[in-house]
Amino acid sequence: MPLTDAKVKNAKAKDKPYKLHDSEGLFLLVAPTAKTNRGKRWRLKYRHLGKEKQLAIGTYPEISLAEARIARNSARQLLAKGIDPNEAKKEHHAQSIEQESNTFEKLALEWLERQTAQLAETTRNSLSRRLSNNVFPAIGDIPLSRLSSRLILEKVLRPIEDRGAIDLAHRIRVTISQILRYGVSCGICDRDYTADLKGALKPIPRKHHAALDTEGTTDQQKVGALLRAIDGFDGSPIVKCALRLHPLVATRPGELRHAKWDEIDFDTATWEVPAGRMKMKKPHIIPLSQQSISILNELKKLTGSGSYLFPSIRTAAKPISDNTMNAGLRRLGYTKDEIVSHGWRAIFRTLADEVLQERVDIIEAQLAHQVSDTLGRAYNRTSFLKERRKMMQHWANYLDGLKAGAKVIQFHQNANG
């Protein structure tokens, strides 16, 4: 007769182990209490490849009679497919151990290691610090199989948001997404849980880099005054060259700081920035005006024997720090609310469009923003090179005029905008 719940519950220990049989090979092994405290254990007797074997299912009352029968039926289904239930159990156990060892931190470090070829060293170090400071302490040791959208939001993103670092919370959400998508592609995790978190964080407050408020004719005069102040800079001659060159090229400060001499082609008057240093991760060609070439010729006498155009004062193996150019502007008496080095891009974008009436798509291409043609195809690094060269020379001449105190040009709406 098959077992009942009452019979299993009331089974008493004897001097020797004994079995209570259910059906289809399932039985309850009752151990003597004097010899072991393991009590009542479920077992399944079966044959595989002509050999009699037993499968340990679990102990009672942790595993009920109904649950033991479900386990028996699952084992018999495996046998019907020619699979040994014990071998399947071992494989499942090994997979469970592997899943427990596949933590978020392990995956993140593997992903970060694979970014070596794509990311600049400074960017990679910054990502590593963000993960170590904000993510690993919260979810680093959690297996990927137990990760969830809620965990990421409550353990990682909400605490960052609550301390006022909203922009950082958004950046870290993107980084976690990149890591999980890498895990999905490798078959290590099931999905990108951050996909469920869109809209869960507060929006990033819009910020603009201080750029002398270039919205009227008076501000053009401010630009001229700043250029004259830079010419009078009495600090490091290397930093002075950086401050003079930056308005002429309008790159991101990091792209300029890390510029190397082997990227400069004096014959063609171009500077080619490698993909790893560009925000869009695509190489970028910057045409150099006559004024830019003149500054580079001066600078070459100072740093041309090394790798970087603007080496650090401490070691030629590294460029000037990310604060050096801003510190130079502060030394000239300008506050961070008036101008930051990144502000030259906004100044160029505004004045080239609304004063010089350059085409917006050419300006955007010069700034290395995503630009597409009428069919939606992205332009490559050589797009508009001829037009951009003409524009940058026009821009350099215009800045010379502002610096000399020439009459400013009135703002007006660019017909190309």
Short mmCIF file of C-alpha atoms in Angstrom, two decimals, residues 116-120 123 252 255 263 272-285 368 381:
data_model
loop_
_atom_site.label_atom_id
_atom_site.label_comp_id
_atom_site.label_asym_id
_atom_site.label_seq_id
_atom_site.Cartn_x
_atom_site.Cartn_y
_atom_site.Cartn_z
CA THR A 116 41.45 48.13 -22.37
CA ALA A 117 41.67 48.49 -26.15
CA GLN A 118 38.56 50.68 -26.49
CA LEU A 119 38.88 53.13 -23.59
CA ALA A 120 41.49 55.68 -22.63
CA THR A 123 38.31 56.66 -18.54
CA ARG A 252 37.16 68.72 -25.41
CA GLU A 255 41.40 65.47 -26.10
CA GLU A 263 49.26 62.85 -34.13
CA GLU A 272 44.28 63.22 -35.96
CA VAL A 273 42.84 62.19 -32.61
CA PRO A 274 42.63 58.38 -32.16
CA ALA A 275 39.28 56.73 -31.49
CA GLY A 276 40.17 55.73 -27.92
CA ARG A 277 40.33 59.35 -26.84
CA MET A 278 37.13 60.50 -28.50
CA LYS A 279 33.78 60.50 -26.73
CA MET A 280 32.08 58.82 -29.71
CA LYS A 281 34.93 56.29 -29.97
CA LYS A 282 35.67 57.21 -33.57
CA PRO A 283 38.92 58.81 -34.85
CA HIS A 284 38.62 62.52 -35.59
CA ILE A 285 40.62 64.79 -37.90
CA ALA A 368 32.84 65.57 -33.40
CA ARG A 381 36.15 61.50 -39.98
#
